[in-house]
Each structure stands twice: as C-alpha cells, then as structure tokens.
Amino acid sequence: MSVHVIGAGVAGLAAACQLTEAGHHVVLFEAAKTAGGRARSHYDNVLGCRIDNGNHLLLSGNIATLAYLQRIGAKRSLTGPAEPIFPFHDLRTGKSWTLRLNQGGFPWWIFSRRRRVPGTRLHHYLGLLKIRRAKPSDLVAPLLAGTGPLYPQLLELLAVSALNTSPQVAAAAALRSVFAESLDLGGYATIPRYARAGLSETFVDPALNWLRERGAEIRLGERVSELNPAQATILAVPPWAAAELVPGLTVPNEFESIYNLHFKYSLPPGEAGFWGFIGGMTEWVFAHSSVVSVTISAASRYADMSAEDIAAKVWSEIASAFSLPPEIPVYRAVWEKRATMQATPAQMARRPKTRTSNPNLMLAGDWTDTGLPATIEGAIRSGNAAAQALMSNLNS
Ligand SMILES: Cc1cc2nc3c(=O)[nH]c(=O)nc-3n(C[C@H](O)[C@H](O)[C@H](O)COP(=O)(O)OP(=O)(O)OC[C@H]3O[C@@H](n4cnc5c(N)ncnc54)[C@H](O)[C@@H]3O)c2cc1C
C-alpha cells in the first residue's frame, strides 16, 4: 500500500526514508519546485555561487541526524573541527578566545581557569544547574541570572541561537533539552558540525536520490490542498499549512525570523571554520570557500533597520574582528521571516503530538512535540516517529 508524505523538508524526507526502508511505497509531495523547505541551497546570481538559505549548526550529539545521513550515504558531507571547540570574538573587548570542552562526561574544563570563559569563576557554572529543574513556565534569562558573566559572555548567544527566541521570553525547558543532549553528556556530544558543500548537498539531494533508487515517487511542485482521510498519510508541512489541512488542529502560531548575510569574501577558516560573536549584532560567522555567511537569530528586533544598514553594521563588526578592509563586499541578505516557531512557554504548549484522531494521519515537523526546540534534529526525529507510528497502525 502507498503512503503519502506531504512536505519534503527534512522531517518529510526522514519519514519517507524510514517508510521506504521498511518496504512501503512512498509518494512524496512537495509544494515548492525544490525540496528542503527551510534547509536548502540555491544558486545566487549576485554572488555568482551557491549559498544556503542560512547557516545551520549541528552537534555530534544529534544522533537522529547522523543516523539519517548514514542511511542516505551523506554522513561525510558534514564537516567541522575534530574536537569540541568553539572560537569566539568579543566585540566589546576586542578579545578572541576559544572554548575547549573536554571529551568525557565530567566537565573538567570548568575547573581550569585557562579553559573557562574569560572572566568567569567556577561558581558561575554551578548556576547552570538550575536549568535542569526548569518548569514549563520558567524563562531562560531570569533562571540563569545566577551565572554572572557567563550569561553575557556565552549563554545568551547559545540560548538565542538554539531557541531562535529572545532569552527574556524563551522557555528554559527548551534550552534544558538541548543541554541534556550536548553539554550535559560532555564534549563528545558537543562537537560542532555543519554542511561541507551546502544544505541541499547534505540533507536533501542524497535523500531524494536514495528514495528514487528505491522506487519512491517524488512529486515536486505539487501542493496538496485536501487530505483523503482513508489514505495513509504523514503531514510534514509547516504549522500554518497543517492548520489549513486539518481543521481544529492546535499548532504554534507565533514565529521568529532569522537573518542571514552572505558576503562575497574569502576568509581563512581558522581552527573551526566558524566563530561566535559576543556583544554586537553579528552572532555566528561561517567562512565558506568564497563567501562569509553571518547568522542573526530572533531577528525581528531588527525589523526597522534597512538591509543596507544591517550589512554595514555587520561588516564593520567582522572587519574589526579580523582586521579586514572596511569596504562592504558584494552581499546577499536572506531574511527568513518564519524561520521557526517561537520557543515561549505558551507556544511550546501548542505543539501537537505525532498521532491525530485519524489513525491514517500522522504529523511531523520541527514544530510538533519533539521535546527539542525547532531544529534539524527535532524535525528528523519527528519524521522518524511519524513513520513508526503510521507503520504500527498499518500493521495492527
Ligand atoms: C535561516 C535558518 C537557520 C536555521 N539554523 C538552524 C541551525 O543552525 N540548526 C538547526 O538544527 N536548525 C536550524 N534551523 C531550523 C531548521 O531549518 C528547521 O528546523 C528544519 O529545516 C524544519 O524542517 P521541517 O521538515 O520540519 O519543515 P520545513 O523545512 O518547513 O518543510 C516543510 C515542507 O512542506 C512544504 N509544504 C508546505 N505546504 C505544503 C503543501 N500543502 N503540500 C505540499 N508541500 C507543502 C514546504 O514547501 C516545505 O518544503 C534554521 C532555520 C532557518 C530558516
């Protein structure tokens, strides 16, 4: 029997692969002409090269993602440093430093003054333990108030990037789930990973090839406007599209944007290929072969600024950090207005489970109740869970 998967973002692709591997015939519908959804690459005429819609940072603890890439033969398309290291530049002090975690589960690095975040003391790290007891209503910034300079020097950036929501209003429980699968496990689960050539080359194209080789039918440019309740279906579309197709479904309905700037400039990649920036507008800088790509999360706070002003500010920060010429190189700005759901307690409570009242219909997507914030790892887990749930219903 055929199973329909609607939406070819990573959630839908993961579900389609899981079903195909189990011997089901999959028909994958995607409204856009290309697959990948919010994690995709395209050729940019201004820059004269391929770029991603935005930098995506993953961690070695993202086990569902690594298993997905292994399955589609794309594990080697991820790259990054061999060690759990995170280089930072503080725009307020002009100083650069590198966070070097130790591989094992016990955080020896916080006992070494040389390895700690500059200006922090051991007791600031103990303040982090509060996050383990976070209640659903707790917010990140107030809960981490006891972490002293560790907050502005590191935690604020980690929180806003992981949750794509201001830490003032973001749910601490969402950050806890990220830490539980990375920092809490140790450096071996916290090694940074990102796409070597591009998001499509890593997450999308190998999956489409893998599916086609195994007989799946891929229908790009086909928007599904109605569901057949008798058809086994995984709905892996964004929440606003799911709400239109499933009347009465409660979904997250407040979103945050992510702003990405791609400058045509070759920057030596340094130790890790990327840097975190503290104390400015720039948050993460990735040195690709001919492009420097910058990510700014929770970017709605800059909605009143023009693209020119944002580019000027960001380039001035990068130029000061790396002693580069002040002239702004040719650039492309990509503002993803609905990049992810807001990770506030109220929005987290609106995430639906995989199963619906119809045993033929399962939900997938980074916005479903994955236990993680809206990330690639969450999306892939949701696709796997939807495929498993549907198969158990089909077999019963
Ligand atoms: C700029 C940016 C940076 C990010 N950075 C990171 C990061 O560093 N790390 C990380 O882990 N995550 C990051 N994310 C989040 C990550 O990209 C998403 O969590 C993930 O891609 C969501 O996948 P998905 O399959 O759930 O949804 P989507 O990618 O939105 O896929 C849904 C698909 O459904 C299709 N569709 C919609 N309606 C229909 C219809 N009626 N019929 C058929 N198809 C339909 C859409 O076209 C789309 O392709 C980032 C996101 C953005 C935008």
CSV table of C-alpha atoms and ligand atoms in Angstrom, one decimal:
chain,number,residue,atom,x,y,z
A,1,MET,CA,0.0,0.0,0.0
A,2,SER,CA,1.2,3.5,-0.9
A,3,VAL,CA,1.9,6.0,1.9
A,4,HIS,CA,1.7,9.7,1.1
A,5,VAL,CA,4.2,12.0,2.7
A,6,ILE,CA,3.3,15.7,2.3
A,7,GLY,CA,6.2,18.1,2.6
A,8,ALA,CA,9.8,17.5,1.6
A,9,GLY,CA,11.7,19.3,4.3
A,10,VAL,CA,14.0,17.2,6.4
A,11,ALA,CA,11.0,15.9,8.5
A,12,GLY,CA,9.2,14.6,5.4
A,13,LEU,CA,12.4,13.3,3.9
A,14,ALA,CA,13.3,11.4,7.1
A,15,ALA,CA,9.8,9.9,7.3
A,16,ALA,CA,9.9,8.9,3.6
A,17,CYS,CA,13.3,7.2,4.1
A,18,GLN,CA,12.1,5.3,7.1
A,19,LEU,CA,8.9,4.1,5.3
A,20,THR,CA,10.8,3.1,2.2
A,21,GLU,CA,13.4,1.2,4.1
A,22,ALA,CA,10.6,-0.8,5.7
A,23,GLY,CA,9.3,-1.7,2.3
A,24,HIS,CA,6.4,0.8,1.8
A,25,HIS,CA,5.8,2.6,-1.5
A,26,VAL,CA,6.1,6.3,-0.7
A,27,VAL,CA,4.7,9.2,-2.7
A,28,LEU,CA,6.3,12.4,-1.5
A,29,PHE,CA,4.5,15.7,-2.3
A,30,GLU,CA,6.3,19.0,-2.2
A,31,ALA,CA,4.6,22.3,-3.0
A,32,ALA,CA,7.9,24.0,-4.0
A,33,LYS,CA,9.8,23.2,-7.1
A,34,THR,CA,12.8,22.1,-5.0
A,35,ALA,CA,12.9,20.1,-1.8
A,36,GLY,CA,14.5,21.0,1.5
A,37,GLY,CA,12.0,23.5,2.9
A,38,ARG,CA,13.8,25.7,5.5
A,39,ALA,CA,17.1,23.9,5.0
A,40,ARG,CA,18.0,24.4,1.3
A,41,SER,CA,20.7,25.8,-1.1
A,42,HIS,CA,20.3,27.8,-4.3
A,43,TYR,CA,22.5,29.5,-6.9
A,44,ASP,CA,22.7,33.2,-6.2
A,45,ASN,CA,23.1,35.5,-9.2
A,46,VAL,CA,24.6,38.4,-7.3
A,47,LEU,CA,27.3,36.3,-5.6
A,48,GLY,CA,27.8,34.0,-8.6
A,49,CYS,CA,27.8,30.9,-6.4
A,50,ARG,CA,25.5,28.5,-4.5
A,51,ILE,CA,24.5,29.6,-1.0
A,52,ASP,CA,22.4,28.1,1.8
A,53,ASN,CA,19.3,30.0,3.0
A,54,GLY,CA,21.1,30.2,6.3
A,55,ASN,CA,24.0,28.7,8.3
A,56,HIS,CA,22.9,25.6,10.1
A,57,LEU,CA,25.0,24.4,13.1
A,58,LEU,CA,24.6,20.9,14.4
A,59,LEU,CA,26.3,18.9,17.1
A,60,SER,CA,27.8,15.5,17.3
A,61,GLY,CA,25.1,14.6,19.8
A,62,ASN,CA,22.4,15.0,17.1
A,63,ILE,CA,22.1,11.2,16.8
A,64,ALA,CA,18.9,11.0,14.7
A,65,THR,CA,20.5,13.4,12.2
A,66,LEU,CA,23.7,11.4,12.0
A,67,ALA,CA,21.7,8.2,11.5
A,68,TYR,CA,19.6,9.8,8.8
A,69,LEU,CA,22.8,11.0,7.0
A,70,GLN,CA,24.3,7.5,7.4
A,71,ARG,CA,21.2,5.9,5.8
A,72,ILE,CA,21.3,8.2,2.8
A,73,GLY,CA,25.1,7.9,2.4
A,74,ALA,CA,25.8,11.5,3.3
A,75,LYS,CA,27.5,11.4,6.7
A,76,ARG,CA,30.8,12.6,5.2
A,77,SER,CA,29.1,15.6,3.8
A,78,LEU,CA,29.2,17.2,7.3
A,79,THR,CA,32.4,18.9,8.4
A,80,GLY,CA,33.7,20.8,11.4
A,81,PRO,CA,36.6,20.6,13.9
A,82,ALA,CA,37.6,17.2,15.3
A,83,GLU,CA,37.3,18.5,18.9
A,84,PRO,CA,34.6,20.2,20.9
A,85,ILE,CA,35.9,23.7,20.3
A,86,PHE,CA,34.0,27.0,19.8
A,87,PRO,CA,36.0,30.1,18.9
A,88,PHE,CA,34.6,33.4,20.0
A,89,HIS,CA,35.2,37.1,19.4
A,90,ASP,CA,34.0,39.6,22.0
A,91,LEU,CA,33.3,42.9,20.2
A,92,ARG,CA,33.2,44.9,23.4
A,93,THR,CA,36.7,44.0,24.5
A,94,GLY,CA,38.2,43.2,21.0
A,95,LYS,CA,39.5,39.9,22.5
A,96,SER,CA,39.2,36.4,20.9
A,97,TRP,CA,39.1,33.2,22.9
A,98,THR,CA,38.2,29.6,22.3
A,99,LEU,CA,36.0,27.4,24.4
A,100,ARG,CA,37.6,24.0,24.6
A,101,LEU,CA,35.5,21.3,26.3
A,102,ASN,CA,36.9,18.0,27.3
A,103,GLN,CA,35.6,14.9,25.5
A,104,GLY,CA,34.3,13.0,28.5
A,105,GLY,CA,31.1,13.4,30.5
A,106,PHE,CA,32.6,15.2,33.5
A,107,PRO,CA,33.3,18.9,32.7
A,108,TRP,CA,36.9,19.1,33.8
A,109,TRP,CA,37.3,22.2,31.7
A,110,ILE,CA,35.3,24.4,34.1
A,111,PHE,CA,38.0,23.8,36.8
A,112,SER,CA,40.7,25.2,34.5
A,113,ARG,CA,41.0,29.0,34.6
A,114,ARG,CA,42.6,28.9,31.1
A,115,ARG,CA,39.8,26.9,29.6
A,116,ARG,CA,36.9,28.7,31.3
A,117,VAL,CA,35.1,31.6,29.5
A,118,PRO,CA,37.2,34.7,30.2
A,119,GLY,CA,36.2,36.5,33.5
A,120,THR,CA,34.1,33.6,34.8
A,121,ARG,CA,34.6,31.7,38.1
A,122,LEU,CA,33.6,28.1,39.0
A,123,HIS,CA,30.5,29.1,40.9
A,124,HIS,CA,29.0,30.8,37.8
A,125,TYR,CA,28.8,27.4,36.2
A,126,LEU,CA,27.0,26.0,39.2
A,127,GLY,CA,24.2,28.5,38.4
A,128,LEU,CA,23.6,26.5,35.2
A,129,LEU,CA,22.3,23.5,37.3
A,130,LYS,CA,19.1,25.4,37.8
A,131,ILE,CA,18.2,24.7,34.2
A,132,ARG,CA,17.9,21.0,35.0
A,133,ARG,CA,14.9,21.7,37.2
A,134,ALA,CA,13.3,24.2,34.8
A,135,LYS,CA,9.5,24.1,35.0
A,136,PRO,CA,7.4,24.7,31.8
A,137,SER,CA,6.7,28.3,32.8
A,138,ASP,CA,10.4,29.2,33.6
A,139,LEU,CA,12.1,31.7,31.3
A,140,VAL,CA,15.8,31.4,30.2
A,141,ALA,CA,17.2,34.8,31.3
A,142,PRO,CA,15.7,35.0,34.8
A,143,LEU,CA,16.6,31.4,35.5
A,144,LEU,CA,20.2,31.9,34.5
A,145,ALA,CA,20.6,35.2,36.5
A,146,GLY,CA,23.0,33.4,38.9
A,147,THR,CA,25.5,32.6,36.2
A,148,GLY,CA,27.1,36.1,36.3
A,149,PRO,CA,29.4,37.0,33.4
A,150,LEU,CA,28.9,33.5,31.9
A,151,TYR,CA,25.5,34.7,30.7
A,152,PRO,CA,26.5,37.7,28.5
A,153,GLN,CA,29.8,36.0,27.6
A,154,LEU,CA,28.3,32.7,26.3
A,155,LEU,CA,24.9,31.6,27.5
A,156,GLU,CA,22.9,34.4,25.9
A,157,LEU,CA,24.3,33.6,22.5
A,158,LEU,CA,23.8,29.9,22.9
A,159,ALA,CA,20.2,30.4,24.1
A,160,VAL,CA,19.1,32.8,21.3
A,161,SER,CA,20.7,30.6,18.6
A,162,ALA,CA,19.4,27.3,19.9
A,163,LEU,CA,15.9,28.6,20.5
A,164,ASN,CA,15.6,31.5,18.0
A,165,THR,CA,13.7,33.4,20.6
A,166,SER,CA,14.8,36.2,23.0
A,167,PRO,CA,16.1,34.5,26.2
A,168,GLN,CA,13.9,37.1,28.1
A,169,VAL,CA,10.7,35.2,26.9
A,170,ALA,CA,12.1,31.8,25.8
A,171,ALA,CA,11.2,28.6,27.8
A,172,ALA,CA,14.1,27.4,29.9
A,173,ALA,CA,12.8,23.8,29.5
A,174,ALA,CA,13.5,24.1,25.8
A,175,LEU,CA,17.1,25.0,26.5
A,176,ARG,CA,17.4,22.2,29.0
A,177,SER,CA,16.5,19.7,26.3
A,178,VAL,CA,19.4,21.0,24.2
A,179,PHE,CA,21.9,20.9,27.0
A,180,ALA,CA,20.7,17.4,28.1
A,181,GLU,CA,21.9,16.0,24.7
A,182,SER,CA,25.1,18.0,24.4
A,183,LEU,CA,26.9,19.8,27.2
A,184,ASP,CA,25.5,17.5,29.9
A,185,LEU,CA,26.8,14.5,28.1
A,186,GLY,CA,30.2,16.0,27.6
A,187,GLY,CA,32.4,17.2,24.8
A,188,TYR,CA,32.0,14.1,22.6
A,189,ALA,CA,28.3,15.1,22.1
A,190,THR,CA,29.1,18.8,21.6
A,191,ILE,CA,31.5,18.7,18.6
A,192,PRO,CA,30.2,21.3,16.1
A,193,ARG,CA,29.1,20.1,12.7
A,194,TYR,CA,27.9,21.9,9.6
A,195,ALA,CA,27.3,21.1,5.9
A,196,ARG,CA,30.6,20.9,3.9
A,197,ALA,CA,29.2,21.9,0.5
A,198,GLY,CA,25.7,23.1,1.2
A,199,LEU,CA,22.4,22.1,3.0
A,200,SER,CA,20.9,20.6,-0.1
A,201,GLU,CA,24.0,18.6,-0.9
A,202,THR,CA,23.9,17.2,2.7
A,203,PHE,CA,20.3,16.8,3.7
A,204,VAL,CA,18.2,16.9,0.6
A,205,ASP,CA,19.7,15.7,-2.7
A,206,PRO,CA,21.2,12.5,-1.3
A,207,ALA,CA,17.8,11.7,0.3
A,208,LEU,CA,16.0,12.3,-3.0
A,209,ASN,CA,18.4,10.1,-4.9
A,210,TRP,CA,18.2,7.4,-2.2
A,211,LEU,CA,14.4,7.4,-2.3
A,212,ARG,CA,14.2,7.4,-6.2
A,213,GLU,CA,16.7,4.5,-6.4
A,214,ARG,CA,14.3,2.5,-4.1
A,215,GLY,CA,11.2,3.3,-6.1
A,216,ALA,CA,9.7,6.2,-4.2
A,217,GLU,CA,7.7,8.7,-6.3
A,218,ILE,CA,8.8,12.3,-5.7
A,219,ARG,CA,6.3,15.0,-6.9
A,220,LEU,CA,7.9,18.4,-6.7
A,221,GLY,CA,5.8,21.5,-7.4
A,222,GLU,CA,2.6,19.7,-6.2
A,223,ARG,CA,0.8,21.5,-3.4
A,224,VAL,CA,-1.7,19.2,-1.5
A,225,SER,CA,-4.8,21.2,-0.8
A,226,GLU,CA,-7.0,18.5,0.7
A,227,LEU,CA,-6.4,15.3,2.7
A,228,ASN,CA,-8.1,11.9,2.0
A,229,PRO,CA,-8.9,10.5,5.4
A,230,ALA,CA,-8.7,6.9,4.1
A,231,GLN,CA,-5.2,7.4,2.7
A,232,ALA,CA,-2.2,6.6,5.0
A,233,THR,CA,-0.5,10.0,5.2
A,234,ILE,CA,2.3,11.8,7.0
A,235,LEU,CA,1.7,15.5,7.1
A,236,ALA,CA,5.2,17.1,7.3
A,237,VAL,CA,4.3,20.7,6.3
A,238,PRO,CA,4.9,23.9,8.4
A,239,PRO,CA,2.3,24.5,11.2
A,240,TRP,CA,0.4,27.2,9.3
A,241,ALA,CA,-0.1,24.8,6.4
A,242,ALA,CA,-1.0,21.9,8.7
A,243,ALA,CA,-3.7,24.0,10.4
A,244,GLU,CA,-5.3,24.7,7.0
A,245,LEU,CA,-5.4,21.0,6.0
A,246,VAL,CA,-6.5,19.7,9.4
A,247,PRO,CA,-9.4,21.8,10.8
A,248,GLY,CA,-9.4,22.2,14.5
A,249,LEU,CA,-5.7,21.3,14.9
A,250,THR,CA,-3.9,23.4,17.6
A,251,VAL,CA,-0.4,24.4,16.3
A,252,PRO,CA,2.2,27.0,17.3
A,253,ASN,CA,1.1,30.3,15.7
A,254,GLU,CA,3.8,32.8,16.6
A,255,PHE,CA,7.1,32.7,14.8
A,256,GLU,CA,10.6,34.3,14.8
A,257,SER,CA,12.8,35.3,11.9
A,258,ILE,CA,16.5,34.5,11.2
A,259,TYR,CA,18.6,37.0,9.2
A,260,ASN,CA,21.5,35.7,7.1
A,261,LEU,CA,24.0,37.8,5.3
A,262,HIS,CA,26.3,36.3,2.7
A,263,PHE,CA,29.3,38.5,1.8
A,264,LYS,CA,31.5,37.6,-1.2
A,265,TYR,CA,34.8,37.4,0.6
A,266,SER,CA,37.3,34.6,1.3
A,267,LEU,CA,38.2,34.4,4.9
A,268,PRO,CA,40.7,31.8,6.2
A,269,PRO,CA,38.6,29.3,8.1
A,270,GLY,CA,40.7,29.2,11.3
A,271,GLU,CA,40.5,26.3,13.7
A,272,ALA,CA,36.8,25.6,13.4
A,273,GLY,CA,35.5,27.2,10.2
A,274,PHE,CA,33.2,29.5,12.2
A,275,TRP,CA,33.2,32.0,15.1
A,276,GLY,CA,30.6,33.1,17.7
A,277,PHE,CA,30.5,36.9,18.1
A,278,ILE,CA,29.6,38.4,21.5
A,279,GLY,CA,28.3,41.9,22.2
A,280,GLY,CA,27.2,43.1,18.7
A,281,MET,CA,24.6,42.4,16.1
A,282,THR,CA,26.7,39.6,14.4
A,283,GLU,CA,26.1,36.2,16.1
A,284,TRP,CA,27.8,33.5,14.1
A,285,VAL,CA,30.2,33.9,11.2
A,286,PHE,CA,31.0,31.0,8.8
A,287,ALA,CA,34.0,31.1,6.5
A,288,HIS,CA,32.9,29.2,3.3
A,289,SER,CA,35.2,28.9,0.4
A,290,SER,CA,34.3,32.2,-1.3
A,291,VAL,CA,31.6,33.5,1.0
A,292,VAL,CA,31.5,34.7,4.6
A,293,SER,CA,28.0,33.9,6.0
A,294,VAL,CA,26.6,35.6,9.1
A,295,THR,CA,23.6,34.5,11.1
A,296,ILE,CA,21.4,36.6,13.4
A,297,SER,CA,18.7,34.8,15.3
A,298,ALA,CA,15.5,36.2,16.8
A,299,ALA,CA,15.9,38.9,14.1
A,300,SER,CA,12.5,40.6,14.5
A,301,ARG,CA,14.2,43.0,16.9
A,302,TYR,CA,15.9,44.5,13.8
A,303,ALA,CA,12.8,44.7,11.6
A,304,ASP,CA,13.0,48.5,11.5
A,305,MET,CA,16.5,48.5,10.0
A,306,SER,CA,17.2,48.6,6.3
A,307,ALA,CA,19.2,45.7,4.7
A,308,GLU,CA,21.9,48.3,3.9
A,309,ASP,CA,22.2,49.4,7.5
A,310,ILE,CA,22.3,45.8,8.8
A,311,ALA,CA,25.0,44.9,6.2
A,312,ALA,CA,27.1,47.9,7.1
A,313,LYS,CA,26.9,47.2,10.8
A,314,VAL,CA,27.7,43.5,10.5
A,315,TRP,CA,30.6,44.0,8.1
A,316,SER,CA,32.1,46.7,10.4
A,317,GLU,CA,32.0,44.1,13.2
A,318,ILE,CA,33.6,41.4,11.1
A,319,ALA,CA,36.2,43.8,9.7
A,320,SER,CA,37.2,44.9,13.2
A,321,ALA,CA,37.4,41.3,14.4
A,322,PHE,CA,39.6,40.1,11.5
A,323,SER,CA,41.3,43.4,10.5
A,324,LEU,CA,39.7,43.4,7.1
A,325,PRO,CA,39.2,46.3,4.7
A,326,PRO,CA,36.2,48.5,5.7
A,327,GLU,CA,34.5,48.5,2.2
A,328,ILE,CA,31.5,46.2,2.3
A,329,PRO,CA,31.9,43.4,-0.3
A,330,VAL,CA,29.0,42.4,-2.6
A,331,TYR,CA,26.4,40.6,-0.4
A,332,ARG,CA,23.1,38.9,-0.4
A,333,ALA,CA,20.7,39.2,2.6
A,334,VAL,CA,18.2,36.3,3.2
A,335,TRP,CA,15.6,37.2,5.8
A,336,GLU,CA,13.6,34.0,6.7
A,337,LYS,CA,10.5,35.7,8.3
A,338,ARG,CA,9.0,32.5,9.7
A,339,ALA,CA,12.3,30.6,10.4
A,340,THR,CA,11.0,28.7,13.4
A,341,MET,CA,8.1,28.8,16.0
A,342,GLN,CA,8.8,31.0,19.0
A,343,ALA,CA,10.1,28.8,21.9
A,344,THR,CA,8.0,30.6,24.5
A,345,PRO,CA,6.2,28.6,27.2
A,346,ALA,CA,2.8,29.4,25.5
A,347,GLN,CA,3.9,28.3,22.1
A,348,MET,CA,5.6,25.2,23.4
A,349,ALA,CA,2.3,24.2,24.9
A,350,ARG,CA,0.6,24.4,21.5
A,351,ARG,CA,2.8,21.7,19.9
A,352,PRO,CA,0.7,18.7,18.9
A,353,LYS,CA,1.7,15.0,19.3
A,354,THR,CA,2.6,12.8,16.3
A,355,ARG,CA,-0.7,10.9,16.3
A,356,THR,CA,-4.0,12.5,15.4
A,357,SER,CA,-7.6,11.3,15.9
A,358,ASN,CA,-7.4,9.7,12.5
A,359,PRO,CA,-5.2,6.5,12.6
A,360,ASN,CA,-4.3,7.1,9.0
A,361,LEU,CA,-2.8,10.5,9.6
A,362,MET,CA,0.4,11.4,11.5
A,363,LEU,CA,2.1,14.7,12.0
A,364,ALA,CA,5.7,15.6,11.5
A,365,GLY,CA,7.8,18.7,11.6
A,366,ASP,CA,10.1,20.7,13.9
A,367,TRP,CA,7.0,22.3,15.4
A,368,THR,CA,5.5,19.1,16.7
A,369,ASP,CA,6.0,17.9,20.3
A,370,THR,CA,9.6,16.6,19.7
A,371,GLY,CA,11.0,17.5,23.2
A,372,LEU,CA,13.5,19.7,21.3
A,373,PRO,CA,13.4,23.2,20.0
A,374,ALA,CA,12.7,23.7,16.3
A,375,THR,CA,15.9,22.2,14.8
A,376,ILE,CA,17.0,19.8,12.2
A,377,GLU,CA,17.4,17.1,14.9
A,378,GLY,CA,13.9,17.7,16.1
A,379,ALA,CA,12.5,17.6,12.6
A,380,ILE,CA,14.2,14.4,11.7
A,381,ARG,CA,13.1,12.7,14.9
A,382,SER,CA,9.5,13.9,14.2
A,383,GLY,CA,9.7,12.3,10.8
A,384,ASN,CA,11.0,9.0,12.2
A,385,ALA,CA,8.4,9.0,14.9
A,386,ALA,CA,5.5,9.6,12.4
A,387,ALA,CA,6.7,6.8,10.2
A,388,GLN,CA,7.0,4.4,13.1
A,389,ALA,CA,3.5,5.3,14.4
A,390,LEU,CA,1.9,5.0,11.0
A,391,MET,CA,3.5,1.6,10.4
A,392,SER,CA,2.4,0.3,13.7
A,393,ASN,CA,-1.2,1.3,12.8
A,394,LEU,CA,-0.9,-0.2,9.3
A,395,ASN,CA,0.3,-3.5,10.8
A,396,SER,CA,-2.3,-3.8,13.5
B,1,LIG,C1,17.8,30.6,8.4
B,1,LIG,C2,17.6,29.3,9.3
B,1,LIG,C3,18.6,28.9,10.1
B,1,LIG,C4,18.5,27.7,10.9
B,1,LIG,N1,19.5,27.3,11.6
B,1,LIG,C5,19.4,26.1,12.2
B,1,LIG,C6,20.6,25.5,12.9
B,1,LIG,O1,21.6,26.2,13.0
B,1,LIG,N2,20.4,24.3,13.4
B,1,LIG,C7,19.3,23.6,13.3
B,1,LIG,O2,19.3,22.4,13.8
B,1,LIG,N3,18.2,24.1,12.8
B,1,LIG,C8,18.2,25.3,12.2
B,1,LIG,N4,17.1,25.9,11.6
B,1,LIG,C9,15.8,25.1,11.7
B,1,LIG,C10,15.7,24.0,10.6
B,1,LIG,O3,16.0,24.5,9.3
B,1,LIG,C11,14.3,23.5,10.7
B,1,LIG,O4,14.0,23.0,12.0
B,1,LIG,C12,14.0,22.4,9.7
B,1,LIG,O5,14.5,22.6,8.4
B,1,LIG,C13,12.5,22.2,9.6
B,1,LIG,O6,12.2,21.1,8.8
B,1,LIG,P1,10.7,20.6,8.6
B,1,LIG,O7,10.8,19.5,7.6
B,1,LIG,O8,10.1,20.4,9.9
B,1,LIG,O9,9.9,21.8,7.9
B,1,LIG,P2,10.1,22.6,6.5
B,1,LIG,O10,11.6,22.6,6.2
B,1,LIG,O11,9.4,23.9,6.6
B,1,LIG,O12,9.4,21.6,5.4
B,1,LIG,C14,8.1,21.7,5.2
B,1,LIG,C15,7.9,21.5,3.7
B,1,LIG,O13,6.5,21.4,3.4
B,1,LIG,C16,6.2,22.0,2.1
B,1,LIG,N5,4.8,22.3,2.1
B,1,LIG,C17,4.1,23.3,2.7
B,1,LIG,N6,2.8,23.2,2.4
B,1,LIG,C18,2.6,22.1,1.5
B,1,LIG,C19,1.5,21.5,0.9
B,1,LIG,N7,0.3,21.9,1.1
B,1,LIG,N8,1.7,20.5,0.0
B,1,LIG,C20,3.0,20.0,-0.2
B,1,LIG,N9,4.1,20.5,0.5
B,1,LIG,C21,3.9,21.6,1.3
B,1,LIG,C22,7.1,23.2,2.2
B,1,LIG,O14,7.3,23.8,0.9
B,1,LIG,C23,8.4,22.7,2.8
B,1,LIG,O15,9.3,22.2,1.9
B,1,LIG,C24,17.2,27.0,10.9
B,1,LIG,C25,16.2,27.5,10.1
B,1,LIG,C26,16.4,28.6,9.3
B,1,LIG,C27,15.2,29.1,8.4
